Coordinates of C-alpha atoms in Angstrom, one line a residue:
X1 CA -67.2 -57.6 -32.7
X2 CA -65.6 -54.3 -31.6
X3 CA -65.6 -55.0 -27.9
X4 CA -62.9 -57.7 -28.1
X5 CA -60.1 -55.4 -29.6
X6 CA -60.9 -52.7 -27.1
X7 CA -60.6 -55.2 -24.2
X8 CA -57.4 -56.6 -25.6
X9 CA -55.9 -53.1 -25.9
X10 CA -56.8 -52.2 -22.3
X11 CA -55.2 -55.4 -21.0
X12 CA -52.1 -54.7 -23.0
X13 CA -51.8 -51.1 -21.7
X14 CA -52.2 -52.3 -18.1
X15 CA -49.5 -54.9 -18.6
X16 CA -47.1 -52.3 -20.1
X17 CA -47.7 -49.9 -17.2
X18 CA -47.1 -52.7 -14.7
X19 CA -43.8 -53.6 -16.4
X20 CA -42.6 -49.9 -16.4
X21 CA -43.4 -49.6 -12.6
X22 CA -41.4 -52.8 -12.0
X23 CA -38.5 -51.4 -14.0
X24 CA -38.5 -48.1 -12.1
X25 CA -38.6 -49.9 -8.8
X26 CA -35.7 -51.9 -9.9
X27 CA -33.7 -48.7 -10.8
X28 CA -34.4 -47.0 -7.4
X29 CA -31.0 -46.5 -5.6
X30 CA -30.4 -48.4 -2.5
X31 CA -30.4 -46.5 0.8
X32 CA -26.9 -45.5 1.9
X33 CA -26.4 -45.9 5.7
X34 CA -24.1 -43.4 7.4
X35 CA -21.3 -44.7 9.5
X36 CA -21.8 -44.2 13.2
X37 CA -18.3 -42.8 13.7
X38 CA -17.1 -39.2 13.1
X39 CA -20.6 -37.7 13.0
X40 CA -21.0 -34.0 13.7
X41 CA -24.0 -32.2 15.2
X42 CA -24.4 -28.7 13.8
X43 CA -24.2 -26.0 16.5
X44 CA -24.0 -22.2 16.4
X45 CA -20.6 -20.6 17.2
X46 CA -19.8 -17.0 18.1
X47 CA -17.7 -15.5 15.3
X48 CA -16.5 -12.0 14.4
X49 CA -18.9 -10.0 12.3
X50 CA -16.6 -9.0 9.4
X51 CA -17.3 -5.9 7.3
X52 CA -15.6 -5.3 3.9
X53 CA -13.7 -2.0 3.8
X54 CA -11.8 -0.3 1.0
X55 CA -8.1 -1.0 1.2
X56 CA -5.0 -0.6 -1.0
X57 CA -1.4 -1.7 -0.9
X58 CA 1.0 1.2 -0.2
X59 CA 4.0 2.1 2.0
X60 CA 4.2 3.8 5.3
X61 CA 5.2 7.1 3.7
X62 CA 5.7 8.7 0.3
X63 CA 8.5 11.1 -0.4
X64 CA 8.6 13.7 -3.1
X65 CA 11.9 14.7 -4.8
X66 CA 11.3 18.4 -5.4
X67 CA 13.2 21.1 -7.3
X68 CA 15.0 23.5 -5.1
X69 CA 15.5 26.1 -7.9
X70 CA 13.6 27.0 -11.0
X71 CA 15.0 26.3 -14.4
X72 CA 15.1 23.7 -17.2
X73 CA 15.4 19.9 -16.5
X74 CA 18.6 18.9 -18.4
X75 CA 18.8 15.3 -17.1
X76 CA 16.4 12.8 -15.6
X77 CA 18.4 10.0 -14.3
X78 CA 15.7 7.6 -13.0
X79 CA 12.5 6.0 -14.3
X80 CA 9.5 4.4 -12.7
X81 CA 10.3 1.2 -10.8
X82 CA 14.0 2.1 -10.2
X83 CA 15.4 1.6 -6.7
X84 CA 17.3 4.6 -5.3
X85 CA 19.3 5.3 -2.2
X86 CA 19.0 8.4 0.0
X87 CA 20.9 11.4 -1.4
X88 CA 21.2 9.9 -4.9
X89 CA 20.9 12.4 -7.8
X90 CA 17.8 11.7 -9.8
X91 CA 17.6 14.9 -11.9
X92 CA 19.6 18.0 -12.9
X93 CA 18.1 21.5 -13.3
X94 CA 20.0 24.3 -15.0
X95 CA 19.4 28.0 -14.9
X96 CA 21.8 30.0 -17.0
X97 CA 21.2 33.2 -15.0
X98 CA 22.7 31.6 -11.9
X99 CA 25.9 30.9 -13.8
X100 CA 26.1 34.4 -15.0
X101 CA 25.5 35.7 -11.5
X102 CA 28.3 33.5 -10.2
X103 CA 30.7 35.0 -12.8
X104 CA 29.6 38.5 -11.8
X105 CA 30.2 37.7 -8.1
X106 CA 33.6 36.3 -9.0
X107 CA 34.5 39.6 -10.6
X108 CA 33.4 41.5 -7.6
X109 CA 35.6 39.3 -5.4
X110 CA 38.6 40.1 -7.6
X111 CA 37.8 43.8 -7.4
X112 CA 37.3 43.6 -3.6
X113 CA 40.6 41.7 -3.3
X114 CA 42.4 44.4 -5.2
X115 CA 40.9 47.1 -3.0
X116 CA 41.8 45.2 0.1
X117 CA 45.4 44.8 -1.0
X118 CA 45.7 48.5 -1.8
X119 CA 44.2 49.3 1.6
X120 CA 46.8 47.0 3.3
X121 CA 49.6 48.7 1.4
X122 CA 48.4 52.2 2.4
X123 CA 48.1 51.0 6.0
X124 CA 51.7 49.7 6.0
X125 CA 53.0 53.0 4.6
X126 CA 50.9 55.2 7.0
X127 CA 52.0 53.1 9.9
X128 CA 55.7 53.6 9.0
X129 CA 55.3 57.3 8.6
X130 CA 53.3 57.5 11.9
X131 CA 56.1 55.7 13.6
X132 CA 58.6 58.3 12.3
X133 CA 56.4 61.2 13.5
X134 CA 55.3 62.3 10.0
X135 CA 51.6 61.5 10.3
X136 CA 49.3 62.2 13.1
X137 CA 47.3 59.5 15.0
X138 CA 44.1 60.7 13.3
X139 CA 45.6 59.9 9.8
X140 CA 46.6 56.4 11.0
X141 CA 43.1 55.7 12.4
X142 CA 41.5 56.8 9.1
X143 CA 43.8 54.4 7.1
X144 CA 43.1 51.6 9.5
X145 CA 39.3 52.0 9.1
X146 CA 39.7 52.0 5.3
X147 CA 41.7 48.8 5.5
X148 CA 39.1 47.1 7.7
X149 CA 36.3 48.2 5.3
X150 CA 38.2 46.8 2.3
X151 CA 38.7 43.5 4.1
X152 CA 35.0 43.4 5.0
X153 CA 34.0 44.1 1.4
X154 CA 36.2 41.3 0.3
X155 CA 34.6 38.9 2.8
X156 CA 31.1 40.0 1.6
X157 CA 32.0 39.5 -2.0
X158 CA 33.4 36.0 -1.4
X159 CA 30.2 35.1 0.6
X160 CA 28.0 36.2 -2.3
X161 CA 30.1 34.2 -4.7
X162 CA 29.9 31.1 -2.6
X163 CA 26.1 31.6 -2.2
X164 CA 25.7 31.9 -5.9
X165 CA 27.8 28.8 -6.5
X166 CA 25.8 26.8 -4.0
X167 CA 22.6 27.9 -5.6
X168 CA 23.9 26.5 -8.9
X169 CA 24.7 23.2 -7.2
X170 CA 21.1 23.0 -5.9
X171 CA 20.1 22.3 -9.4
X172 CA 20.8 18.6 -8.5
X173 CA 17.6 17.0 -7.3
X174 CA 18.4 14.4 -4.6
X175 CA 16.4 11.4 -3.4
X176 CA 15.1 12.4 0.1
X177 CA 14.9 8.7 1.1
X178 CA 15.8 5.2 0.0
X179 CA 13.0 3.4 -1.8
X180 CA 11.4 2.7 -5.2
X181 CA 10.5 5.3 -7.7
X182 CA 6.7 5.4 -8.3
X183 CA 6.5 8.4 -10.7
X184 CA 9.0 10.3 -12.6
X185 CA 7.0 12.0 -15.3
X186 CA 8.8 15.3 -15.9
X187 CA 10.8 14.8 -19.1
X188 CA 14.1 16.6 -19.9
X189 CA 13.6 20.0 -21.3
X190 CA 10.7 20.8 -19.1
X191 CA 10.6 24.1 -17.2
X192 CA 10.0 23.6 -13.5
X193 CA 9.4 25.9 -10.6
X194 CA 11.0 25.8 -7.1
X195 CA 9.2 23.2 -5.0
X196 CA 7.8 21.3 -8.0
X197 CA 7.9 17.5 -7.6
X198 CA 9.9 15.6 -10.1
X199 CA 9.6 12.1 -8.7
X200 CA 7.7 10.2 -6.0
X201 CA 9.5 7.6 -4.0
X202 CA 8.2 5.0 -1.5
X203 CA 9.4 5.3 2.0
X204 CA 9.1 2.8 4.9
X205 CA 7.8 -0.7 5.0
X206 CA 4.8 -1.9 2.9
X207 CA 1.4 -1.7 4.6
X208 CA -2.3 -2.2 3.6
X209 CA -4.1 1.1 4.2
X210 CA -7.8 0.8 5.0
X211 CA -10.6 3.3 5.4
X212 CA -13.5 2.9 7.8
X213 CA -16.6 5.1 8.3
X214 CA -16.2 7.3 11.4
X215 CA -19.4 5.7 12.8
X216 CA -17.5 2.4 13.2
X217 CA -14.3 3.9 14.6
X218 CA -14.8 1.8 17.8
X219 CA -13.9 -1.2 15.7
X220 CA -10.4 0.1 15.1
X221 CA -8.0 -0.8 17.8
X222 CA -4.2 -1.2 17.7
X223 CA -3.3 -4.8 17.4
X224 CA -6.8 -5.8 16.1
X225 CA -6.8 -8.5 13.3
X226 CA -7.8 -7.6 9.7
X227 CA -8.5 -10.3 7.2
X228 CA -7.4 -10.1 3.5
X229 CA -8.2 -12.0 0.4
X230 CA -4.8 -13.8 0.1
X231 CA -5.0 -13.9 -3.7
X232 CA -5.0 -10.1 -3.8
X233 CA -1.6 -10.0 -2.1
X234 CA 0.2 -12.6 -4.1
X235 CA 0.1 -15.3 -1.4
X236 CA 1.0 -13.1 1.5
X237 CA -0.4 -13.7 5.0
X238 CA -4.3 -13.7 5.0
X239 CA -4.4 -11.7 8.2
X240 CA -2.7 -8.6 9.6
X241 CA -2.7 -6.4 12.6
X242 CA -3.5 -2.7 12.8
X243 CA -0.3 -0.8 13.7
X244 CA -1.3 2.8 13.0
X245 CA -4.6 4.7 13.4
X246 CA -4.6 8.2 12.0
X247 CA -6.4 10.7 14.2
X248 CA -7.8 13.0 11.5
X249 CA -11.2 12.3 9.9
X250 CA -11.2 12.9 6.2
X251 CA -14.5 12.9 4.3
X252 CA -16.2 11.0 7.1
X253 CA -13.5 8.2 6.9
X254 CA -10.8 7.1 9.4
X255 CA -7.6 5.8 7.9
X256 CA -5.5 3.0 9.5
X257 CA -2.4 1.0 8.4
X258 CA -2.3 -2.8 8.7
X259 CA 0.9 -4.8 8.6
X260 CA 1.3 -8.4 7.6
X261 CA 4.1 -10.8 6.8
X262 CA 5.2 -11.0 3.2
X263 CA 3.5 -8.0 1.7
X264 CA 4.7 -7.3 -1.8
X265 CA 6.4 -4.0 -2.7
X266 CA 6.0 -4.1 -6.4
X267 CA 2.4 -3.0 -7.0
X268 CA 1.9 0.0 -4.8
X269 CA -1.7 1.3 -5.0
X270 CA -3.2 -2.1 -5.8
X271 CA -6.7 -2.6 -4.4
X272 CA -7.1 -5.3 -1.7
X273 CA -10.2 -6.9 -0.3
X274 CA -10.0 -6.4 3.5
X275 CA -12.5 -7.3 6.2
X276 CA -12.6 -5.6 9.7
X277 CA -14.4 -7.1 12.7
X278 CA -17.2 -4.7 13.8
X279 CA -18.8 -7.0 16.3
X280 CA -19.8 -10.6 16.9
X281 CA -22.6 -12.9 15.7
X282 CA -23.6 -16.5 15.7
X283 CA -22.8 -18.7 12.7
X284 CA -22.9 -22.3 11.5
X285 CA -19.2 -23.2 11.1
X286 CA -18.2 -26.8 10.1
X287 CA -14.9 -28.4 9.0
X288 CA -14.2 -28.4 5.3
X289 CA -14.0 -32.2 5.3
X290 CA -17.8 -32.3 5.7
X291 CA -18.2 -30.4 2.4
X292 CA -18.0 -31.9 -1.1
X293 CA -18.4 -30.1 -4.4
X294 CA -20.0 -31.4 -7.5
X295 CA -20.4 -29.3 -10.7
X296 CA -19.8 -26.1 -8.7
X297 CA -22.3 -26.8 -6.0
X298 CA -21.4 -27.6 -2.4
X299 CA -23.0 -30.5 -0.6
X300 CA -23.1 -31.9 2.9
X301 CA -24.1 -35.4 3.8
X302 CA -27.1 -35.3 6.3
X303 CA -27.8 -38.2 8.6
X304 CA -31.5 -38.9 9.0
X305 CA -33.3 -40.4 12.0
X306 CA -33.1 -43.8 10.5
X307 CA -29.3 -43.5 10.0
X308 CA -29.6 -43.0 6.2
X309 CA -27.2 -40.5 4.6
X310 CA -28.6 -38.0 2.1
X311 CA -26.6 -35.4 0.2
X312 CA -28.0 -31.8 0.6
X313 CA -26.9 -28.7 -1.2
X314 CA -25.6 -25.8 1.0
X315 CA -24.3 -22.3 0.4
X316 CA -20.9 -21.6 2.1
X317 CA -18.3 -18.9 2.5
X318 CA -14.7 -19.1 3.9
X319 CA -14.4 -18.9 7.6
X320 CA -11.6 -17.3 9.7
X321 CA -10.1 -20.8 10.1
X322 CA -8.8 -22.0 6.7
X323 CA -9.8 -25.5 7.6
X324 CA -13.5 -24.6 8.2
X325 CA -16.3 -23.0 6.2
X326 CA -19.4 -21.0 7.3
X327 CA -22.7 -22.4 6.1
X328 CA -25.0 -19.6 5.0
X329 CA -28.0 -21.7 4.1
X330 CA -29.0 -25.4 3.8
X331 CA -28.5 -26.4 7.4
X332 CA -30.3 -26.1 10.7
X333 CA -29.2 -26.3 14.3
X334 CA -29.2 -29.9 15.4
X335 CA -28.6 -31.4 12.0
X336 CA -26.2 -34.4 12.0
X337 CA -23.5 -34.7 9.4
X338 CA -21.1 -37.4 8.3
X339 CA -17.9 -36.7 6.4
X340 CA -18.5 -36.2 2.8
X341 CA -16.6 -37.8 -0.1
X342 CA -13.3 -36.2 -1.1
X343 CA -13.5 -33.1 -3.3
X344 CA -13.5 -33.8 -7.1

């Protein structure tokens, strides 16, 4: 009595499994055949071996506007970001002692002028008496020497007064070059010493300054190309040329300047991703039109021996040519590709 239900259940299960298999077979996607035109056979190309190096956006030179005298900053006429011309006054320093010294020298000039006038009057009288035979030649020579000494004293006093006045005028801090003010952090009322910097000003064209370990100095050559991450430079050129290699080695690093078209001048000191060629290597480079992206993953369309096209994931990185990419993994030499679907 119990064998019949078991047999019926087994037959029903077999029928159900058979129906599921037929449904899965019906849902299996049809094979996509790759077109015979525009196929690409993957081959290795010799490319530059790029090494990332530290780099920053700067200018050819930096100029410091320094105080020529000590004293108190009475005026600061610029702020960070201002554009200045060469010779423009950017700050004023005052030292009351210089003004007092100038007044003292002016008084000495007045005294020396009075002495010189008196000496000239004495010389005129002595010359007249000598001409009439009253004074001897020795007396005339003595008065002439006194007049010359008085005139020399007047000239010295005037020179000291001019020097003191010029020292007071040196309280004006001038821009040594035309450019943009990077720092101006000495507020009015501050006491400064001679030679102290009050502002830093850019000088020269903008450049990207890179540092390379001294062991790879052979890779640095004038005119050599350097790649940048274009987004770090606000859309400027993605490549530049080395225009200056500094001969000194600092901390085991060699410094070089790279110029490129359209470098921004606003953010001096901004870090930039730069890549220097230190040799050559073989790589798998294919045109971008053979790559498609879905959900953040890159795919290529492989062509099998039977002509069927199969999407395969790959890992890529930008190549030197903007229209191509380098495949790091997912492809082998000899693989055949067909153009992928447009990027979505």
